[in-house]
mmCIF file of N, CA and C in Angstrom:
data_model
loop_
_atom_site.group_PDB
_atom_site.id
_atom_site.type_symbol
_atom_site.label_atom_id
_atom_site.label_comp_id
_atom_site.label_asym_id
_atom_site.label_seq_id
_atom_site.Cartn_x
_atom_site.Cartn_y
_atom_site.Cartn_z
ATOM 1 N N MET A 11 9.059 -2.900 15.377
ATOM 2 C CA MET A 11 8.359 -2.080 14.408
ATOM 3 C C MET A 11 9.366 -1.160 13.721
ATOM 4 N N ILE A 12 9.184 -0.958 12.432
ATOM 5 C CA ILE A 12 10.012 -0.016 11.674
ATOM 6 C C ILE A 12 9.087 0.970 10.954
ATOM 7 N N THR A 13 9.667 2.126 10.620
ATOM 8 C CA THR A 13 8.928 3.134 9.863
ATOM 9 C C THR A 13 9.581 3.316 8.507
ATOM 10 N N GLU A 14 8.787 3.146 7.483
ATOM 11 C CA GLU A 14 9.208 3.450 6.110
ATOM 12 C C GLU A 14 8.961 4.932 5.893
ATOM 13 N N HIS A 15 9.955 5.630 5.347
ATOM 14 C CA HIS A 15 9.877 7.078 5.110
ATOM 15 C C HIS A 15 10.132 7.324 3.634
ATOM 16 N N ALA A 16 9.208 8.025 2.976
ATOM 17 C CA ALA A 16 9.406 8.359 1.558
ATOM 18 C C ALA A 16 8.910 9.767 1.305
ATOM 19 N N LEU A 17 9.764 10.591 0.698
ATOM 20 C CA LEU A 17 9.342 11.895 0.185
ATOM 21 C C LEU A 17 8.914 11.655 -1.254
ATOM 22 N N LEU A 18 7.669 11.976 -1.551
ATOM 23 C CA LEU A 18 7.095 11.691 -2.868
ATOM 24 C C LEU A 18 7.008 12.979 -3.682
ATOM 25 N N PRO A 19 7.900 13.152 -4.661
ATOM 26 C CA PRO A 19 7.877 14.344 -5.508
ATOM 27 C C PRO A 19 6.875 14.172 -6.655
ATOM 28 N N VAL A 20 5.673 14.658 -6.452
ATOM 29 C CA VAL A 20 4.614 14.523 -7.450
ATOM 30 C C VAL A 20 4.801 15.581 -8.538
ATOM 31 N N ILE A 21 4.571 15.197 -9.765
ATOM 32 C CA ILE A 21 4.694 16.133 -10.888
ATOM 33 C C ILE A 21 3.719 17.286 -10.660
ATOM 34 N N PRO A 22 4.216 18.533 -10.676
ATOM 35 C CA PRO A 22 3.334 19.687 -10.435
ATOM 36 C C PRO A 22 2.117 19.675 -11.369
ATOM 37 N N GLY A 23 0.979 19.985 -10.774
ATOM 38 C CA GLY A 23 -0.272 19.987 -11.524
ATOM 39 C C GLY A 23 -1.028 18.673 -11.440
ATOM 40 N N GLN A 24 -0.384 17.624 -10.899
ATOM 41 C CA GLN A 24 -1.030 16.316 -10.808
ATOM 42 C C GLN A 24 -1.359 15.928 -9.359
ATOM 43 N N GLU A 25 -1.299 16.892 -8.448
ATOM 44 C CA GLU A 25 -1.511 16.598 -7.035
ATOM 45 C C GLU A 25 -2.912 16.049 -6.750
ATOM 46 N N GLU A 26 -3.913 16.642 -7.333
ATOM 47 C CA GLU A 26 -5.287 16.199 -7.082
ATOM 48 C C GLU A 26 -5.502 14.774 -7.577
ATOM 49 N N GLU A 27 -4.998 14.488 -8.767
ATOM 50 C CA GLU A 27 -5.117 13.141 -9.321
ATOM 51 C C GLU A 27 -4.319 12.139 -8.488
ATOM 52 N N PHE A 28 -3.132 12.551 -8.028
ATOM 53 C CA PHE A 28 -2.321 11.686 -7.160
ATOM 54 C C PHE A 28 -3.070 11.347 -5.874
ATOM 55 N N GLU A 29 -3.659 12.350 -5.244
ATOM 56 C CA GLU A 29 -4.375 12.112 -3.995
ATOM 57 C C GLU A 29 -5.550 11.159 -4.190
ATOM 58 N N ALA A 30 -6.234 11.271 -5.314
ATOM 59 C CA ALA A 30 -7.340 10.351 -5.609
ATOM 60 C C ALA A 30 -6.812 8.924 -5.802
ATOM 61 N N ALA A 31 -5.716 8.786 -6.540
ATOM 62 C CA ALA A 31 -5.120 7.465 -6.752
ATOM 63 C C ALA A 31 -4.602 6.895 -5.433
ATOM 64 N N PHE A 32 -4.049 7.758 -4.596
ATOM 65 C CA PHE A 32 -3.538 7.279 -3.312
ATOM 66 C C PHE A 32 -4.674 6.748 -2.438
ATOM 67 N N GLY A 33 -5.845 7.337 -2.550
ATOM 68 C CA GLY A 33 -7.002 6.831 -1.821
ATOM 69 C C GLY A 33 -7.280 5.375 -2.146
ATOM 70 N N GLN A 34 -7.095 4.993 -3.402
ATOM 71 C CA GLN A 34 -7.258 3.593 -3.812
ATOM 72 C C GLN A 34 -6.071 2.750 -3.346
ATOM 73 N N ALA A 35 -4.863 3.298 -3.502
ATOM 74 C CA ALA A 35 -3.649 2.567 -3.136
ATOM 75 C C ALA A 35 -3.592 2.301 -1.632
ATOM 76 N N ARG A 36 -4.148 3.209 -0.857
ATOM 77 C CA ARG A 36 -4.164 3.057 0.601
ATOM 78 C C ARG A 36 -4.891 1.780 1.005
ATOM 79 N N LEU A 37 -5.942 1.454 0.282
ATOM 80 C CA LEU A 37 -6.687 0.227 0.584
ATOM 81 C C LEU A 37 -5.853 -1.018 0.307
ATOM 82 N N ILE A 38 -4.980 -0.945 -0.684
ATOM 83 C CA ILE A 38 -4.112 -2.079 -1.017
ATOM 84 C C ILE A 38 -3.093 -2.303 0.089
ATOM 85 N N ILE A 39 -2.349 -1.273 0.434
ATOM 86 C CA ILE A 39 -1.269 -1.441 1.403
ATOM 87 C C ILE A 39 -1.801 -1.765 2.798
ATOM 88 N N SER A 40 -2.936 -1.192 3.155
ATOM 89 C CA SER A 40 -3.460 -1.423 4.500
ATOM 90 C C SER A 40 -4.003 -2.838 4.678
ATOM 91 N N SER A 41 -4.178 -3.572 3.580
ATOM 92 C CA SER A 41 -4.649 -4.956 3.665
ATOM 93 C C SER A 41 -3.497 -5.950 3.769
ATOM 94 N N MET A 42 -2.264 -5.471 3.697
ATOM 95 C CA MET A 42 -1.109 -6.369 3.689
ATOM 96 C C MET A 42 -0.800 -6.906 5.085
ATOM 97 N N PRO A 43 -0.332 -8.164 5.167
ATOM 98 C CA PRO A 43 0.102 -8.697 6.457
ATOM 99 C C PRO A 43 1.239 -7.842 7.019
ATOM 100 N N ALA A 44 1.243 -7.651 8.321
ATOM 101 C CA ALA A 44 2.290 -6.923 9.045
ATOM 102 C C ALA A 44 2.255 -5.412 8.840
ATOM 103 N N PHE A 45 1.280 -4.911 8.080
ATOM 104 C CA PHE A 45 1.072 -3.456 7.984
ATOM 105 C C PHE A 45 0.499 -2.992 9.314
ATOM 106 N N ILE A 46 1.007 -1.854 9.817
ATOM 107 C CA ILE A 46 0.508 -1.306 11.078
ATOM 108 C C ILE A 46 -0.281 -0.026 10.838
ATOM 109 N N SER A 47 0.327 0.945 10.156
ATOM 110 C CA SER A 47 -0.369 2.209 9.919
ATOM 111 C C SER A 47 0.361 3.002 8.850
ATOM 112 N N LEU A 48 -0.308 4.057 8.362
ATOM 113 C CA LEU A 48 0.363 4.988 7.452
ATOM 114 C C LEU A 48 -0.206 6.377 7.635
ATOM 115 N N THR A 49 0.611 7.352 7.268
ATOM 116 C CA THR A 49 0.159 8.732 7.142
ATOM 117 C C THR A 49 0.726 9.276 5.836
ATOM 118 N N LEU A 50 -0.054 10.116 5.180
ATOM 119 C CA LEU A 50 0.400 10.838 4.000
ATOM 120 C C LEU A 50 0.163 12.306 4.290
ATOM 121 N N SER A 51 1.233 13.095 4.225
ATOM 122 C CA SER A 51 1.150 14.531 4.506
ATOM 123 C C SER A 51 1.658 15.298 3.298
ATOM 124 N N ARG A 52 1.058 16.479 3.056
ATOM 125 C CA ARG A 52 1.464 17.337 1.938
ATOM 126 C C ARG A 52 2.270 18.506 2.472
ATOM 127 N N SER A 53 3.374 18.808 1.819
ATOM 128 C CA SER A 53 4.244 19.900 2.246
ATOM 129 C C SER A 53 3.552 21.246 2.076
ATOM 130 N N ILE A 54 3.699 22.086 3.053
ATOM 131 C CA ILE A 54 3.175 23.448 2.973
ATOM 132 C C ILE A 54 4.078 24.298 2.085
ATOM 133 N N GLU A 55 5.388 24.159 2.275
ATOM 134 C CA GLU A 55 6.334 24.973 1.509
ATOM 135 C C GLU A 55 6.497 24.496 0.068
ATOM 136 N N SER A 56 6.379 23.190 -0.156
ATOM 137 C CA SER A 56 6.532 22.596 -1.501
ATOM 138 C C SER A 56 5.319 21.719 -1.770
ATOM 139 N N PRO A 57 4.198 22.304 -2.206
ATOM 140 C CA PRO A 57 2.933 21.574 -2.288
ATOM 141 C C PRO A 57 2.900 20.379 -3.241
ATOM 142 N N SER A 58 3.927 20.187 -4.031
ATOM 143 C CA SER A 58 3.989 19.004 -4.886
ATOM 144 C C SER A 58 4.744 17.856 -4.219
ATOM 145 N N THR A 59 5.198 18.067 -2.980
ATOM 146 C CA THR A 59 5.934 17.045 -2.248
ATOM 147 C C THR A 59 5.077 16.514 -1.109
ATOM 148 N N TYR A 60 5.052 15.195 -1.001
ATOM 149 C CA TYR A 60 4.287 14.516 0.039
ATOM 150 C C TYR A 60 5.237 13.677 0.886
ATOM 151 N N LEU A 61 4.894 13.537 2.149
ATOM 152 C CA LEU A 61 5.647 12.682 3.061
ATOM 153 C C LEU A 61 4.788 11.465 3.386
ATOM 154 N N LEU A 62 5.299 10.297 3.043
ATOM 155 C CA LEU A 62 4.623 9.041 3.345
ATOM 156 C C LEU A 62 5.379 8.343 4.461
ATOM 157 N N LEU A 63 4.678 8.035 5.538
ATOM 158 C CA LEU A 63 5.233 7.255 6.643
ATOM 159 C C LEU A 63 4.375 6.013 6.811
ATOM 160 N N VAL A 64 5.013 4.849 6.719
ATOM 161 C CA VAL A 64 4.304 3.584 6.872
ATOM 162 C C VAL A 64 4.998 2.787 7.965
ATOM 163 N N GLU A 65 4.212 2.277 8.890
ATOM 164 C CA GLU A 65 4.765 1.430 9.941
ATOM 165 C C GLU A 65 4.508 -0.030 9.592
ATOM 166 N N TRP A 66 5.576 -0.816 9.688
ATOM 167 C CA TRP A 66 5.553 -2.259 9.426
ATOM 168 C C TRP A 66 6.086 -2.976 10.654
ATOM 169 N N GLU A 67 5.712 -4.229 10.808
ATOM 170 C CA GLU A 67 6.244 -5.001 11.929
ATOM 171 C C GLU A 67 7.748 -5.206 11.791
ATOM 172 N N THR A 68 8.230 -5.543 10.587
ATOM 173 C CA THR A 68 9.665 -5.728 10.348
ATOM 174 C C THR A 68 10.045 -5.113 9.004
ATOM 175 N N LEU A 69 11.321 -4.914 8.795
ATOM 176 C CA LEU A 69 11.827 -4.404 7.515
ATOM 177 C C LEU A 69 11.435 -5.339 6.374
ATOM 178 N N GLU A 70 11.578 -6.641 6.596
ATOM 179 C CA GLU A 70 11.284 -7.619 5.556
ATOM 180 C C GLU A 70 9.799 -7.644 5.178
ATOM 181 N N ASP A 71 8.938 -7.272 6.117
ATOM 182 C CA ASP A 71 7.518 -7.209 5.787
ATOM 183 C C ASP A 71 7.268 -6.202 4.670
ATOM 184 N N HIS A 72 8.078 -5.148 4.628
ATOM 185 C CA HIS A 72 7.954 -4.169 3.545
ATOM 186 C C HIS A 72 8.761 -4.584 2.322
ATOM 187 N N THR A 73 10.069 -4.818 2.529
ATOM 188 C CA THR A 73 10.969 -5.013 1.394
ATOM 189 C C THR A 73 10.744 -6.326 0.655
ATOM 190 N N GLU A 74 10.342 -7.371 1.373
ATOM 191 C CA GLU A 74 10.115 -8.665 0.729
ATOM 192 C C GLU A 74 8.619 -8.982 0.624
ATOM 193 N N GLY A 75 7.911 -8.806 1.732
ATOM 194 C CA GLY A 75 6.491 -9.151 1.750
ATOM 195 C C GLY A 75 5.664 -8.288 0.810
ATOM 196 N N PHE A 76 5.645 -6.981 1.055
ATOM 197 C CA PHE A 76 4.835 -6.091 0.213
ATOM 198 C C PHE A 76 5.411 -5.944 -1.174
ATOM 199 N N ARG A 77 6.693 -5.602 -1.261
ATOM 200 C CA ARG A 77 7.277 -5.374 -2.585
ATOM 201 C C ARG A 77 7.328 -6.627 -3.448
ATOM 202 N N GLY A 78 7.282 -7.792 -2.836
ATOM 203 C CA GLY A 78 7.298 -9.043 -3.599
ATOM 204 C C GLY A 78 5.909 -9.575 -3.913
ATOM 205 N N SER A 79 4.892 -8.836 -3.549
ATOM 206 C CA SER A 79 3.522 -9.326 -3.699
ATOM 207 C C SER A 79 2.864 -8.842 -4.994
ATOM 208 N N PRO A 80 1.822 -9.546 -5.436
ATOM 209 C CA PRO A 80 1.040 -9.064 -6.579
ATOM 210 C C PRO A 80 0.368 -7.718 -6.275
ATOM 211 N N GLU A 81 0.020 -7.487 -5.001
ATOM 212 C CA GLU A 81 -0.608 -6.221 -4.612
ATOM 213 C C GLU A 81 0.321 -5.032 -4.872
ATOM 214 N N TYR A 82 1.629 -5.264 -4.729
ATOM 215 C CA TYR A 82 2.576 -4.174 -4.992
ATOM 216 C C TYR A 82 2.518 -3.750 -6.459
ATOM 217 N N GLN A 83 2.258 -4.676 -7.352
ATOM 218 C CA GLN A 83 2.144 -4.326 -8.773
ATOM 219 C C GLN A 83 0.942 -3.405 -8.998
ATOM 220 N N GLN A 84 -0.135 -3.626 -8.260
ATOM 221 C CA GLN A 84 -1.298 -2.740 -8.333
ATOM 222 C C GLN A 84 -0.935 -1.362 -7.779
ATOM 223 N N TRP A 85 -0.226 -1.332 -6.659
ATOM 224 C CA TRP A 85 0.245 -0.087 -6.031
ATOM 225 C C TRP A 85 1.072 0.703 -7.034
ATOM 226 N N ARG A 86 2.029 0.023 -7.653
ATOM 227 C CA ARG A 86 2.897 0.673 -8.656
ATOM 228 C C ARG A 86 2.085 1.253 -9.797
ATOM 229 N N ALA A 87 1.141 0.479 -10.317
ATOM 230 C CA ALA A 87 0.330 0.933 -11.454
ATOM 231 C C ALA A 87 -0.468 2.178 -11.092
ATOM 232 N N LEU A 88 -0.920 2.271 -9.856
ATOM 233 C CA LEU A 88 -1.694 3.440 -9.429
ATOM 234 C C LEU A 88 -0.831 4.680 -9.206
ATOM 235 N N LEU A 89 0.384 4.514 -8.659
ATOM 236 C CA LEU A 89 1.118 5.667 -8.131
ATOM 237 C C LEU A 89 2.415 6.049 -8.827
ATOM 238 N N HIS A 90 3.153 5.101 -9.349
ATOM 239 C CA HIS A 90 4.514 5.412 -9.789
ATOM 240 C C HIS A 90 4.575 6.405 -10.949
ATOM 241 N N ARG A 91 3.529 6.557 -11.705
ATOM 242 C CA ARG A 91 3.535 7.502 -12.834
ATOM 243 C C ARG A 91 3.522 8.960 -12.379
ATOM 244 N N PHE A 92 3.220 9.199 -11.115
ATOM 245 C CA PHE A 92 3.132 10.573 -10.609
ATOM 246 C C PHE A 92 4.478 11.147 -10.160
ATOM 247 N N TYR A 93 5.508 10.315 -10.020
ATOM 248 C CA TYR A 93 6.756 10.760 -9.388
ATOM 249 C C TYR A 93 7.800 11.223 -10.392
ATOM 250 N N GLU A 94 8.409 12.362 -10.075
ATOM 251 C CA GLU A 94 9.541 12.875 -10.865
ATOM 252 C C GLU A 94 10.394 13.763 -9.975
ATOM 253 N N PRO A 95 11.573 13.277 -9.571
ATOM 254 C CA PRO A 95 12.176 11.965 -9.810
ATOM 255 C C PRO A 95 11.534 10.908 -8.911
ATOM 256 N N PHE A 96 11.999 9.668 -9.063
ATOM 257 C CA PHE A 96 11.449 8.589 -8.255
ATOM 258 C C PHE A 96 11.873 8.783 -6.802
ATOM 259 N N PRO A 97 10.969 8.530 -5.854
ATOM 260 C CA PRO A 97 11.278 8.782 -4.445
ATOM 261 C C PRO A 97 12.371 7.879 -3.882
ATOM 262 N N VAL A 98 13.073 8.419 -2.908
ATOM 263 C CA VAL A 98 14.006 7.635 -2.109
ATOM 264 C C VAL A 98 13.223 7.132 -0.908
ATOM 265 N N VAL A 99 13.309 5.837 -0.662
ATOM 266 C CA VAL A 99 12.610 5.225 0.467
ATOM 267 C C VAL A 99 13.655 4.728 1.451
ATOM 268 N N GLU A 100 13.492 5.106 2.723
ATOM 269 C CA GLU A 100 14.391 4.652 3.777
ATOM 270 C C GLU A 100 13.562 4.105 4.926
ATOM 271 N N HIS A 101 14.222 3.343 5.786
ATOM 272 C CA HIS A 101 13.550 2.699 6.909
ATOM 273 C C HIS A 101 14.221 3.121 8.213
ATOM 274 N N TYR A 102 13.406 3.301 9.249
ATOM 275 C CA TYR A 102 13.891 3.824 10.519
ATOM 276 C C TYR A 102 13.403 2.993 11.688
ATOM 277 N N ASN A 103 14.272 2.888 12.709
ATOM 278 C CA ASN A 103 13.900 2.352 14.007
ATOM 279 C C ASN A 103 13.698 3.528 14.945
ATOM 280 N N LEU A 104 12.679 3.457 15.762
ATOM 281 C CA LEU A 104 12.391 4.526 16.716
ATOM 282 C C LEU A 104 13.486 4.597 17.773
ATOM 283 N N VAL A 105 13.974 5.791 18.025
ATOM 284 C CA VAL A 105 14.970 6.027 19.061
ATOM 285 C C VAL A 105 14.301 6.600 20.295
ATOM 286 N N THR A 106 13.451 7.596 20.109
ATOM 287 C CA THR A 106 12.743 8.203 21.222
ATOM 288 C C THR A 106 11.506 8.906 20.697
ATOM 289 N N SER A 107 10.583 9.209 21.599
ATOM 290 C CA SER A 107 9.392 9.963 21.237
ATOM 291 C C SER A 107 8.954 10.745 22.463
ATOM 292 N N ALA A 108 8.043 11.677 22.267
ATOM 293 C CA ALA A 108 7.535 12.485 23.369
ATOM 294 C C ALA A 108 6.079 12.808 23.117
ATOM 295 N N GLN A 109 5.363 13.054 24.184
ATOM 296 C CA GLN A 109 3.975 13.486 24.132
ATOM 297 C C GLN A 109 3.839 14.650 25.095
ATOM 298 N N PRO A 110 2.798 15.459 24.939
ATOM 299 C CA PRO A 110 2.627 16.571 25.875
ATOM 300 C C PRO A 110 2.564 16.060 27.315
ATOM 301 N N ALA A 111 3.207 16.803 28.201
ATOM 302 C CA ALA A 111 3.162 16.452 29.613
ATOM 303 C C ALA A 111 1.754 16.708 30.147
ATOM 304 N N VAL A 112 1.310 15.833 31.006
ATOM 305 C CA VAL A 112 -0.002 15.975 31.627
ATOM 306 C C VAL A 112 0.226 16.576 33.007
ATOM 307 N N ALA A 113 -0.462 17.667 33.294
ATOM 308 C CA ALA A 113 -0.314 18.313 34.594
ATOM 309 C C ALA A 113 -0.860 17.398 35.671
ATOM 310 N N ALA A 114 -0.100 17.265 36.750
ATOM 311 C CA ALA A 114 -0.529 16.425 37.862
ATOM 312 C C ALA A 114 -1.636 17.129 38.635
ATOM 313 N N ALA A 115 -2.596 16.351 39.087
ATOM 314 C CA ALA A 115 -3.685 16.913 39.904
ATOM 315 C C ALA A 115 -3.133 17.312 41.259
ATOM 316 N N PRO A 116 -3.629 18.415 41.811
ATOM 317 C CA PRO A 116 -3.134 18.820 43.137
ATOM 318 C C PRO A 116 -3.486 17.754 44.165
ATOM 319 N N GLU A 117 -2.573 17.605 45.135
ATOM 320 C CA GLU A 117 -2.813 16.609 46.178
ATOM 321 C C GLU A 117 -3.942 17.069 47.100
ATOM 322 N N ASP A 118 -4.674 16.109 47.609
ATOM 323 C CA ASP A 118 -5.765 16.386 48.540
ATOM 324 C C ASP A 118 -5.160 16.665 49.908
ATOM 325 N N PRO A 119 -5.390 17.869 50.465
ATOM 326 C CA PRO A 119 -4.776 18.218 51.749
ATOM 327 C C PRO A 119 -5.352 17.443 52.924
ATOM 328 N N ALA A 120 -6.448 16.745 52.781
ATOM 329 C CA ALA A 120 -7.078 16.060 53.923
ATOM 330 C C ALA A 120 -6.358 14.838 54.371
#
């Protein structure tokens, strides 16, 4: 599994329209083969910047499969007009992760 990472610099004042368009675009990408999941987060400090994280089975599933598909043209038509400048997209392999520790139950003295 790989994670696609993109910081999306939305033109100020177009955030609401971008979020509505992304709602439609989300349906396109989530229907693609080898798509696993996505999250879209909005920056607190820079409210016109969004963080898109998409998990794919392989790098090629994104770079060749999705980007080479007719569905990607629909994605582009919905979203690319909102970006200034155009986002940098990078791909990552997981190195490590953590979750909150779960407290162990006390042992039964009996």
